[in-house]
Each structure stands twice: as structure tokens, then as C-alpha cells.
């Protein structure tokens, strides 16, 4: 018992020792930090689900069994849970193959992207796509071929449709941006629309090899077989609740699903573990707070933020005081108010009270897209993310076979969980800050200020009036 007391005290000193006016006057802060660092139950949960069930592709058995176990663990802690079920445009991976048949025979390391559909096997030549300026393409030269796309090109569904309809391409091979035989699992689009032709991610090494073959004037021929396809499916969000005394709610969320080439340990097993352990720690040390806390594991984020999109449509967001999104949170070095100016003073004070863990980069205040915070911001809900990098030697395996459990650093996970638990507790008991929801006009201005308005409009995802956001 004495050794555990000394360890808890040591954990508290790590956090509060450098602060002349430490927040350790609140014993709950000390308990939250000590529990996160010393028990680290999220790490054990992540080990179990990745070892027993593998990846968590939306709609898969691994996804369902992992969520069942997570819910059972929460219920064993006495935490109330519920499922929220919804239908989405799903996708089922089957055996697909890309084969180089000339000038050298070789089965390529390739993976079909989400929302491609089955087709008859065919063989054809390749044509290089060097940029998204299709004016440089000659239809008569590329018609009937497969496009070999340079790394870092980000095609929209409209781009693929143009290549199919106007240029007669029969598919696209996307050269990955990271070397070492890696692939990048992704979807053809985020609207659940079937792709107009087969699209595959291929490695830098084999992609560049075929480019050199074309430059050498060789007759490069490939065979493509695609059996994967689209299918409407039902998936669940899992919600755990710690009831509060006010009518306001803090949402702590992150995506539950992963891609299926690895185990999804970092993306987003980290978030799964952090949300679970934050719920456990708060249930133990502060089960009743001013505001209700909903811990939400969103499904099908990788295919288009389907889970968070469903959540914001089915709930009264005027009751949501703030949303904290946890997507691949590694080693926190800063916190982001995501464009909500009223969050900045609260987060600035919170960061300054972290003692030895005080963030060097303090508070950022600029929004970004591409994760489950996005639907909440669209509705004007104040949203927070961490700037929390993962070691480059590990994060490079994002969306590929190397995203596996042994790369998760338990110390990194425990420290991040401690910070998340502290922030969640402080948000759930804040009654004095000026945090508030934004109107549609203010939200449009937030995106315009971040320089994201044109991108959202081009993608057809601008829900505001045409003139909203322009009067900055």
C-alpha cells in the first residue's frame, strides 16, 4: 500500500511539480493522473482486442466482436451504455489482384480502395497521370488504359468520373507516398458512391518501376481482378454515459473502426483505449459531475465520418457544450481550439496549470478537416483536438499492415490518457468560461478564416448560405 501511495505521489509530482501554484489543490486531479499512469487499463484493452479479433473494418466480425467486448468491459465498471444503429453504404473486401504481365511477370502488392465494385477481369496497358491537370492528357493515347497516378494526387469522385467518361480510362493505380513496400488503404470517395472503375493503391517501388518501364519504351501490360464490392450495411456507434446534474453534455469521442490491412492499433486503437480508460478513471474518481459526459466510439469514420454524421443528426446539439475528438493521439505537445475563440482562454489556463507537462506550443486555434470533429463543427459545437505526434518510425505504417499493437508505447498511451482525463473532468465541471455554440454564420466564418471554404464548396459540402462567411 505504501509503495502504491509513493508511486501516486510521484505521478502527481511529474505533473504538478514545476508549477508554483499547482492545481494539485484538487485531489481529484492527482487521482486521475495517478490512476492513468499506474493502471493504464486502456493499454490492456487494446492488447486484447487487437490480439483476439484483429482489425475492425466497419461491418466486419472483428469490428463487432471488439465492440461487444468493449461494451462488456464498460458495463462491468457499472457504466451505462447504449448502441446507436444506422445504415450506411458499406463495402466488403474480397480477393483482388493486380498482376504485371509484361514486360516481366509479377503479382503486385496492391489493395483495392473502398467503394470499388466487382468487374470482369481484363488486361490492358498503362498511362501515366502526373497531375490533376487533365488538359495534358490525350484521350486517344490513354483510352482503354489504366492510369498510373503519381504519389500525393488526391482525386475526387468527379475526377474519377471525368477520367472514365471523357478519357476512357478503365482504372487507376495510386502510387503510395511512403516507400518500403507500403500501401495506403483509403476510399474512392466519402459519399459511399461506387467508383466508376477499379482503383488500387500500389507501392512506391513497383509504381516507379513501371514508370521506368514506360519511359524505356517497353510494352507494359497489367491484369486487374476485382471481387470486392459495395453493399448496404448496418453498423453501431457505442455510447457510454456518466450522468451530470446540468442539462449540458460533454462529448468525448473517437472512431472505433480501422482499415483491415493491419490491426488498427494506432489508427484508431489509441483513441479506443484512451476513451475507455478516461471513462473508467472518471467513473472511479468523479462519477458525478456538473455536465453529463458521453463517451462515443464512432463507427465507419474511415469511409466518410458516417458515425459522427449520424450522431449529430440524431441528437440535440444545443445541449452539447463541447466535443473532444481523439484520433491517433500520441504525445500531446499542444491543444487546438479549432477556431472557437471562446475556448482559447479556458484551454490556455488549463495548459498553464499542467506543471511539468505544460505544453510548449500552448493553444492553437485553427480548424482542420478529415476526422469526427468535422460534423460537430459544421453544427457550431465547440470542438477540441490535441496536437499529439506519434514517432515517425511507427506512424509511417498508418493504414497498412504494420499498424500493429507492439508499436504502441504504454508510457505514451498512459500520459495521453492522463491529460485527456484531466481535460474531460475540467470541461465537465466548468460553469464559468464563455464557451458557447456558434450560429451558422459564425461557423461559416470559422471555416472561411481557416481557408477551408473553397475546398468545402468544391466538394459540395458547404451547408451554409452562399454569402455566409464572406463578411470577415
Coordinates of C-alpha atoms in Angstrom, one line a residue:
X1 CA 0.0 0.0 0.0
X2 CA 2.8 2.4 0.9
X3 CA 4.6 1.8 -2.4
X4 CA 1.4 2.5 -4.3
X5 CA 1.0 5.7 -2.3
X6 CA 4.5 6.8 -3.2
X7 CA 4.0 6.0 -6.8
X8 CA 0.8 8.0 -6.9
X9 CA 2.6 10.9 -5.3
X10 CA 5.4 10.6 -7.8
X11 CA 3.0 10.7 -10.7
X12 CA 1.4 13.8 -9.3
X13 CA 4.8 15.5 -8.9
X14 CA 5.6 14.7 -12.6
X15 CA 2.5 16.7 -13.5
X16 CA 2.4 19.5 -10.9
X17 CA 6.0 19.8 -9.7
X18 CA 7.1 22.7 -11.9
X19 CA 4.1 24.9 -11.1
X20 CA 4.5 27.3 -8.2
X21 CA 0.7 27.4 -7.9
X22 CA -0.2 23.8 -8.8
X23 CA -3.7 22.6 -9.4
X24 CA -2.9 19.7 -7.1
X25 CA -5.1 21.5 -4.6
X26 CA -7.8 19.5 -6.2
X27 CA -7.1 15.9 -5.1
X28 CA -9.2 14.5 -8.0
X29 CA -6.6 15.8 -10.4
X30 CA -4.0 13.8 -8.6
X31 CA -6.1 10.7 -8.5
X32 CA -6.9 11.0 -12.3
X33 CA -3.2 11.3 -13.2
X34 CA -2.0 8.6 -10.8
X35 CA -4.7 6.1 -12.0
X36 CA -4.0 6.7 -15.7
X37 CA -0.2 6.3 -15.3
X38 CA -0.2 3.4 -12.9
X39 CA -3.1 1.3 -14.1
X40 CA -3.2 2.1 -17.8
X41 CA -6.1 -0.3 -18.4
X42 CA -6.7 1.1 -21.9
X43 CA -3.4 -0.5 -23.0
X44 CA -4.6 -3.9 -21.8
X45 CA -7.9 -3.5 -23.6
X46 CA -6.1 -2.6 -26.8
X47 CA -3.9 -5.6 -26.5
X48 CA -6.9 -7.8 -26.0
X49 CA -9.0 -6.6 -28.9
X50 CA -6.1 -6.5 -31.4
X51 CA -4.8 -9.9 -30.4
X52 CA -8.1 -11.7 -30.3
X53 CA -10.1 -10.0 -33.1
X54 CA -7.6 -8.3 -35.4
X55 CA -8.7 -5.3 -37.5
X56 CA -12.0 -3.5 -37.1
X57 CA -13.2 -2.8 -40.7
X58 CA -16.7 -1.4 -40.4
X59 CA -19.3 -4.2 -40.8
X60 CA -16.7 -6.9 -40.2
X61 CA -16.7 -9.6 -37.5
X62 CA -13.6 -8.1 -35.9
X63 CA -15.4 -4.8 -35.6
X64 CA -18.5 -6.4 -34.0
X65 CA -16.6 -8.6 -31.6
X66 CA -14.3 -5.9 -30.5
X67 CA -17.2 -3.6 -29.7
X68 CA -19.0 -6.3 -27.8
X69 CA -16.0 -6.8 -25.6
X70 CA -15.6 -3.1 -25.1
X71 CA -19.2 -2.7 -24.1
X72 CA -19.0 -5.6 -21.7
X73 CA -15.9 -4.0 -20.0
X74 CA -17.8 -0.8 -19.6
X75 CA -20.8 -2.5 -18.1
X76 CA -18.6 -4.4 -15.7
X77 CA -17.5 -1.0 -14.4
X78 CA -21.1 0.0 -13.8
X79 CA -21.1 2.5 -16.7
X80 CA -24.4 2.9 -18.6
X81 CA -24.1 2.1 -22.3
X82 CA -26.3 2.1 -25.4
X83 CA -25.9 1.3 -29.1
X84 CA -27.0 3.7 -31.9
X85 CA -27.5 1.7 -35.1
X86 CA -27.7 3.2 -38.6
X87 CA -27.4 2.1 -42.2
X88 CA -24.6 3.2 -44.4
X89 CA -23.2 2.5 -47.9
X90 CA -20.8 -0.3 -46.9
X91 CA -18.1 -2.1 -48.7
X92 CA -16.9 -5.7 -48.4
X93 CA -13.3 -6.7 -49.3
X94 CA -12.7 -9.9 -51.1
X95 CA -9.8 -11.3 -53.1
X96 CA -8.5 -8.8 -55.6
X97 CA -5.3 -8.8 -57.6
X98 CA -3.2 -6.7 -59.8
X99 CA -0.6 -8.5 -62.0
X100 CA 2.1 -7.2 -64.1
X101 CA 2.1 -9.5 -67.1
X102 CA 4.6 -7.6 -69.4
X103 CA 7.5 -7.0 -69.7
X104 CA 8.0 -9.0 -66.5
X105 CA 5.5 -11.3 -64.8
X106 CA 4.8 -10.3 -61.2
X107 CA 1.9 -10.2 -58.8
X108 CA 2.0 -6.6 -57.4
X109 CA 1.5 -5.7 -53.8
X110 CA -1.8 -3.8 -54.2
X111 CA -5.0 -3.2 -52.3
X112 CA -8.4 -2.1 -53.7
X113 CA -9.7 1.1 -52.3
X114 CA -13.1 1.3 -50.6
X115 CA -16.2 1.6 -52.8
X116 CA -14.8 -0.2 -55.9
X117 CA -17.2 -2.7 -57.3
X118 CA -16.6 -6.1 -59.0
X119 CA -15.9 -6.3 -62.7
X120 CA -14.8 -8.8 -65.3
X121 CA -11.1 -9.5 -65.3
X122 CA -9.2 -7.6 -68.0
X123 CA -5.7 -6.9 -69.3
X124 CA -4.5 -3.5 -70.7
X125 CA -1.7 -1.0 -70.8
X126 CA -0.7 1.8 -68.6
X127 CA -0.8 5.6 -69.0
X128 CA 1.0 8.0 -66.6
X129 CA -1.1 10.6 -64.8
X130 CA 1.3 13.1 -63.4
X131 CA -1.1 15.8 -62.2
X132 CA -4.7 16.7 -61.7
X133 CA -4.5 19.0 -64.7
X134 CA -6.1 16.6 -67.2
X135 CA -5.7 19.1 -70.0
X136 CA -2.3 17.5 -70.5
X137 CA -3.8 14.1 -71.2
X138 CA -4.5 13.0 -74.8
X139 CA -7.7 10.9 -74.8
X140 CA -6.7 8.9 -77.9
X141 CA -3.4 7.9 -76.1
X142 CA -4.9 6.9 -72.8
X143 CA -8.3 5.5 -73.8
X144 CA -8.8 1.9 -72.7
X145 CA -5.7 2.0 -70.4
X146 CA -5.1 2.1 -66.6
X147 CA -3.9 5.3 -65.2
X148 CA -0.6 5.2 -63.2
X149 CA -1.1 8.1 -60.8
X150 CA 1.8 10.0 -59.2
X151 CA 2.1 10.0 -55.4
X152 CA 0.2 12.6 -53.4
X153 CA -2.5 13.2 -56.1
X154 CA -5.9 13.5 -54.3
X155 CA -8.7 12.5 -56.8
X156 CA -12.3 13.4 -56.2
X157 CA -15.2 11.3 -57.4
X158 CA -15.7 13.8 -60.1
X159 CA -12.1 13.4 -61.2
X160 CA -12.6 9.7 -61.5
X161 CA -15.8 10.2 -63.4
X162 CA -14.0 12.5 -65.8
X163 CA -11.2 10.1 -66.4
X164 CA -13.7 7.3 -67.1
X165 CA -16.2 9.3 -69.2
X166 CA -14.0 11.9 -71.1
X167 CA -10.8 10.0 -71.4
X168 CA -11.9 6.4 -71.5
X169 CA -9.6 5.1 -68.7
X170 CA -10.5 1.7 -67.3
X171 CA -9.0 2.2 -63.8
X172 CA -6.3 3.9 -61.7
X173 CA -3.3 2.6 -59.8
X174 CA -2.4 5.1 -57.0
X175 CA 1.4 5.1 -56.2
X176 CA 1.9 5.4 -52.5
X177 CA 3.8 8.3 -51.0
X178 CA 5.8 6.3 -48.5
X179 CA 8.5 3.8 -49.5
X180 CA 9.3 0.4 -48.0
X181 CA 6.7 -1.7 -49.8
X182 CA 3.8 0.1 -48.1
X183 CA 0.2 0.7 -49.2
X184 CA -2.3 3.3 -48.1
X185 CA -5.8 1.9 -47.6
X186 CA -8.5 4.5 -48.4
X187 CA -11.8 5.0 -50.1
X188 CA -12.6 6.3 -53.6
X189 CA -14.9 8.9 -52.2
X190 CA -16.6 9.8 -48.9
X191 CA -20.1 9.8 -50.2
X192 CA -20.5 6.0 -50.5
X193 CA -20.8 6.1 -54.3
X194 CA -19.5 3.2 -56.3
X195 CA -16.3 4.0 -58.1
X196 CA -16.6 4.2 -61.9
X197 CA -13.7 1.7 -62.4
X198 CA -11.2 -0.3 -60.3
X199 CA -8.8 1.8 -58.2
X200 CA -5.9 0.3 -56.3
X201 CA -3.1 1.5 -54.0
X202 CA 0.3 0.2 -55.0
X203 CA 3.8 0.6 -53.6
X204 CA 6.3 3.3 -54.5
X205 CA 8.8 0.7 -55.6
X206 CA 6.6 -1.2 -58.0
X207 CA 4.9 2.0 -59.2
X208 CA 8.2 3.7 -60.0
X209 CA 9.4 0.5 -61.6
X210 CA 6.5 0.5 -64.1
X211 CA 7.1 4.2 -64.7
X212 CA 10.7 3.5 -65.7
X213 CA 9.5 0.7 -68.0
X214 CA 7.2 3.1 -69.8
X215 CA 9.9 5.7 -70.1
X216 CA 12.1 2.9 -71.6
X217 CA 9.5 2.4 -74.3
X218 CA 8.5 -1.1 -73.1
X219 CA 5.0 -2.5 -73.6
X220 CA 3.7 -2.5 -70.0
X221 CA 0.6 -4.6 -69.6
X222 CA -1.3 -5.4 -66.4
X223 CA -4.2 -7.6 -65.4
X224 CA -6.8 -6.5 -62.9
X225 CA -9.2 -8.7 -61.0
X226 CA -11.6 -7.1 -58.5
X227 CA -14.2 -9.0 -56.4
X228 CA -14.6 -6.5 -53.6
X229 CA -17.8 -4.5 -53.8
X230 CA -20.4 -2.2 -52.3
X231 CA -23.2 -3.3 -50.1
X232 CA -25.6 -1.5 -47.7
X233 CA -24.8 -2.5 -44.1
X234 CA -25.8 -1.6 -40.6
X235 CA -23.2 -0.5 -38.0
X236 CA -23.3 0.8 -34.4
X237 CA -21.9 3.7 -32.5
X238 CA -21.3 2.7 -28.9
X239 CA -22.1 5.4 -26.3
X240 CA -21.2 5.3 -22.6
X241 CA -22.7 7.8 -20.2
X242 CA -21.7 9.4 -16.9
X243 CA -24.8 11.5 -16.0
X244 CA -24.3 15.0 -14.7
X245 CA -26.5 17.5 -12.8
X246 CA -27.0 20.1 -15.6
X247 CA -28.7 19.7 -18.9
X248 CA -25.4 20.1 -20.8
X249 CA -23.2 17.4 -22.2
X250 CA -19.5 17.0 -23.0
X251 CA -18.9 14.5 -25.8
X252 CA -15.5 12.7 -25.8
X253 CA -15.3 10.7 -29.0
X254 CA -13.1 9.0 -31.5
X255 CA -13.5 6.4 -34.3
X256 CA -13.8 2.8 -33.5
X257 CA -13.3 1.3 -37.0
X258 CA -10.0 0.7 -38.7
X259 CA -8.7 -0.4 -42.0
X260 CA -8.1 -4.1 -42.5
X261 CA -4.5 -4.5 -43.7
X262 CA -3.1 -4.3 -40.1
X263 CA -4.7 -4.3 -36.7
X264 CA -5.6 -0.7 -36.4
X265 CA -3.6 -0.4 -33.1
X266 CA -2.6 3.2 -33.7
X267 CA -5.4 4.3 -36.0
X268 CA -7.5 4.4 -34.0
X269 CA -6.8 1.8 -31.3
X270 CA -5.2 4.6 -29.4
X271 CA -8.4 6.5 -29.3
X272 CA -10.5 3.5 -28.3
X273 CA -8.1 2.8 -25.4
X274 CA -8.0 6.5 -24.3
X275 CA -11.7 6.9 -24.3
X276 CA -12.3 3.7 -22.4
X277 CA -9.7 4.5 -19.7
X278 CA -10.9 8.0 -19.3
X279 CA -14.4 6.7 -18.7
X280 CA -13.1 4.1 -16.2
X281 CA -11.0 6.7 -14.4
X282 CA -13.8 9.2 -14.1
X283 CA -16.2 6.6 -13.0
X284 CA -13.8 5.7 -10.2
X285 CA -12.8 9.2 -9.0
X286 CA -15.6 11.6 -10.2
X287 CA -18.7 9.7 -11.3
X288 CA -21.0 12.6 -10.9
X289 CA -20.0 15.9 -12.5
X290 CA -21.8 19.2 -13.4
X291 CA -22.3 18.2 -17.0
X292 CA -23.1 14.8 -18.4
X293 CA -20.2 13.1 -20.2
X294 CA -20.9 10.9 -23.2
X295 CA -18.1 8.8 -24.4
X296 CA -18.7 7.9 -28.0
X297 CA -17.0 5.3 -30.2
X298 CA -18.0 6.3 -33.8
X299 CA -18.1 3.7 -36.5
X300 CA -17.2 3.9 -40.2
X301 CA -15.1 7.0 -39.9
X302 CA -12.6 5.7 -42.4
X303 CA -15.3 5.5 -45.1
X304 CA -16.6 9.0 -44.7
X305 CA -17.3 10.0 -41.0
X306 CA -20.6 8.1 -41.1
X307 CA -20.8 7.5 -37.3
X308 CA -20.2 11.1 -36.3
X309 CA -22.5 12.3 -39.1
X310 CA -25.2 10.1 -37.7
X311 CA -24.6 11.3 -34.1
X312 CA -25.0 15.0 -34.9
X313 CA -28.3 14.3 -36.8
X314 CA -30.0 12.3 -34.1
X315 CA -29.1 14.5 -31.1
X316 CA -30.0 17.9 -29.9
X317 CA -26.6 19.6 -30.2
X318 CA -27.7 22.8 -28.4
X319 CA -27.2 20.6 -25.3
X320 CA -23.6 19.7 -26.3
X321 CA -21.3 22.1 -24.6
X322 CA -18.1 20.9 -26.2
X323 CA -16.7 17.9 -28.1
X324 CA -13.2 16.4 -27.7
X325 CA -12.1 14.3 -30.6
X326 CA -9.4 11.7 -30.1
X327 CA -7.9 10.4 -33.4
X328 CA -4.4 9.0 -33.2
X329 CA -3.4 11.0 -30.1
X330 CA 0.2 10.2 -29.4
X331 CA 2.4 12.6 -27.4
X332 CA 0.4 15.8 -26.8
X333 CA 2.5 18.9 -27.3
X334 CA -0.3 21.4 -27.9
X335 CA -4.1 21.7 -27.8
X336 CA -6.3 23.2 -30.5
X337 CA -9.4 25.3 -30.0
X338 CA -10.3 24.6 -33.7
X339 CA -11.3 28.2 -34.4
X340 CA -13.6 28.7 -31.4
X341 CA -12.2 31.8 -29.9
X342 CA -14.2 31.4 -26.6
X343 CA -12.3 28.1 -26.0
X344 CA -8.9 29.8 -26.0
X345 CA -8.9 31.3 -22.5
X346 CA -10.2 28.1 -20.9
X347 CA -7.6 26.0 -22.7
X348 CA -4.8 28.5 -22.1
X349 CA -5.4 28.4 -18.3
X350 CA -5.8 24.6 -18.4
X351 CA -2.4 24.2 -20.2
X352 CA -0.7 26.6 -17.8
X353 CA -1.9 24.5 -14.9
X354 CA -0.2 21.3 -16.1
X355 CA 3.0 22.0 -14.3
X356 CA 5.8 19.9 -15.8
X357 CA 3.5 18.9 -18.6
X358 CA 2.7 22.5 -19.6
X359 CA 2.5 22.5 -23.4
X360 CA 5.4 24.3 -25.1
X361 CA 3.3 25.3 -28.0
X362 CA 0.3 26.3 -25.9
X363 CA -3.0 26.7 -27.7
X364 CA -3.6 26.6 -31.4
X365 CA -6.8 27.9 -32.8
X366 CA -7.3 26.7 -36.4
X367 CA -9.7 24.1 -37.6
X368 CA -8.9 21.2 -40.0
X369 CA -10.9 18.5 -41.7
X370 CA -11.0 14.8 -42.0
X371 CA -12.0 13.3 -38.7
X372 CA -15.0 13.0 -36.4
X373 CA -14.9 16.6 -35.1
X374 CA -15.9 17.9 -38.5
X375 CA -19.7 17.2 -38.3
X376 CA -19.8 18.8 -34.9
X377 CA -18.0 21.9 -36.1
X378 CA -20.4 22.1 -39.0
X379 CA -23.2 22.4 -36.4
X380 CA -21.3 25.1 -34.4
X381 CA -20.3 22.8 -31.5
X382 CA -17.1 24.0 -29.8
X383 CA -14.6 21.3 -30.5
X384 CA -11.1 20.4 -29.2
X385 CA -8.3 18.3 -30.6
X386 CA -4.7 17.6 -29.5
X387 CA -1.6 18.1 -31.5
X388 CA 0.0 14.8 -30.5
X389 CA 2.5 13.3 -32.8
X390 CA 3.5 9.6 -32.9
X391 CA 7.1 8.6 -33.6
X392 CA 7.7 8.7 -37.4
X393 CA 9.1 5.1 -37.4
X394 CA 5.7 3.9 -36.2
X395 CA 3.1 6.2 -37.7
X396 CA 4.5 5.5 -41.2
X397 CA 2.5 2.2 -41.1
X398 CA -0.8 4.1 -40.9
X399 CA -3.5 2.4 -43.0
X400 CA -1.2 -0.6 -43.8
X401 CA -0.1 -4.0 -42.5
X402 CA 2.4 -2.5 -39.9
X403 CA -0.2 -0.8 -37.8
X404 CA 0.1 -3.4 -35.0
X405 CA -0.1 -3.5 -31.3
X406 CA 3.7 -3.9 -30.5
X407 CA 4.3 -0.4 -31.8
X408 CA 2.1 1.2 -29.1
X409 CA 4.2 2.7 -26.3
X410 CA 2.4 2.1 -23.0
X411 CA 4.0 5.2 -21.4
X412 CA 2.9 7.4 -24.3
X413 CA -0.6 6.0 -24.0
X414 CA -0.8 6.4 -20.2
X415 CA 0.4 10.0 -20.3
X416 CA -2.0 11.0 -23.1
X417 CA -4.9 9.3 -21.1
X418 CA -4.0 11.3 -18.0
X419 CA -4.2 14.6 -19.9
X420 CA -7.4 13.5 -21.6
X421 CA -9.0 12.6 -18.2
X422 CA -7.9 15.9 -16.7
X423 CA -9.4 17.9 -19.6
X424 CA -12.6 15.9 -19.6
X425 CA -13.0 16.4 -15.9
X426 CA -12.4 20.1 -16.1
X427 CA -14.7 20.6 -19.1
X428 CA -17.4 18.6 -17.3
X429 CA -17.2 20.9 -14.2
X430 CA -16.7 24.2 -15.9
X431 CA -19.5 26.7 -15.3
X432 CA -17.6 30.0 -15.7
X433 CA -16.0 30.1 -19.1
X434 CA -17.5 31.7 -22.1
X435 CA -17.7 28.5 -24.2
X436 CA -20.8 28.6 -26.4
X437 CA -22.2 27.2 -29.6
X438 CA -21.8 29.2 -32.9
X439 CA -24.5 30.3 -35.2
X440 CA -24.4 29.1 -38.8
X441 CA -23.0 32.5 -39.9
X442 CA -20.3 32.3 -37.2
X443 CA -19.5 28.7 -38.2
X444 CA -19.2 29.7 -41.9
X445 CA -16.8 32.5 -40.9
X446 CA -14.8 30.0 -38.9
X447 CA -14.2 27.8 -42.0
X448 CA -13.6 30.9 -44.2
X449 CA -11.0 32.2 -41.8
X450 CA -9.2 28.8 -41.8
X451 CA -9.2 28.9 -45.7
X452 CA -11.4 25.8 -46.0
X453 CA -14.5 27.4 -47.6
X454 CA -13.4 26.9 -51.2
X455 CA -12.4 23.3 -50.5
X456 CA -15.8 22.5 -48.9
X457 CA -17.7 24.2 -51.7
X458 CA -15.8 22.4 -54.4
X459 CA -16.6 19.1 -52.6
X460 CA -20.3 20.0 -52.4
X461 CA -20.1 20.1 -48.6
X462 CA -20.9 23.7 -47.8
X463 CA -24.1 23.7 -45.9
X464 CA -24.3 27.4 -45.3
X465 CA -25.9 30.2 -47.4
X466 CA -23.7 31.4 -50.2
X467 CA -22.9 34.8 -48.6
X468 CA -22.4 33.4 -45.1
X469 CA -18.7 33.5 -44.1
X470 CA -17.8 36.2 -46.6
X471 CA -18.2 39.2 -44.3
X472 CA -15.0 38.8 -42.3

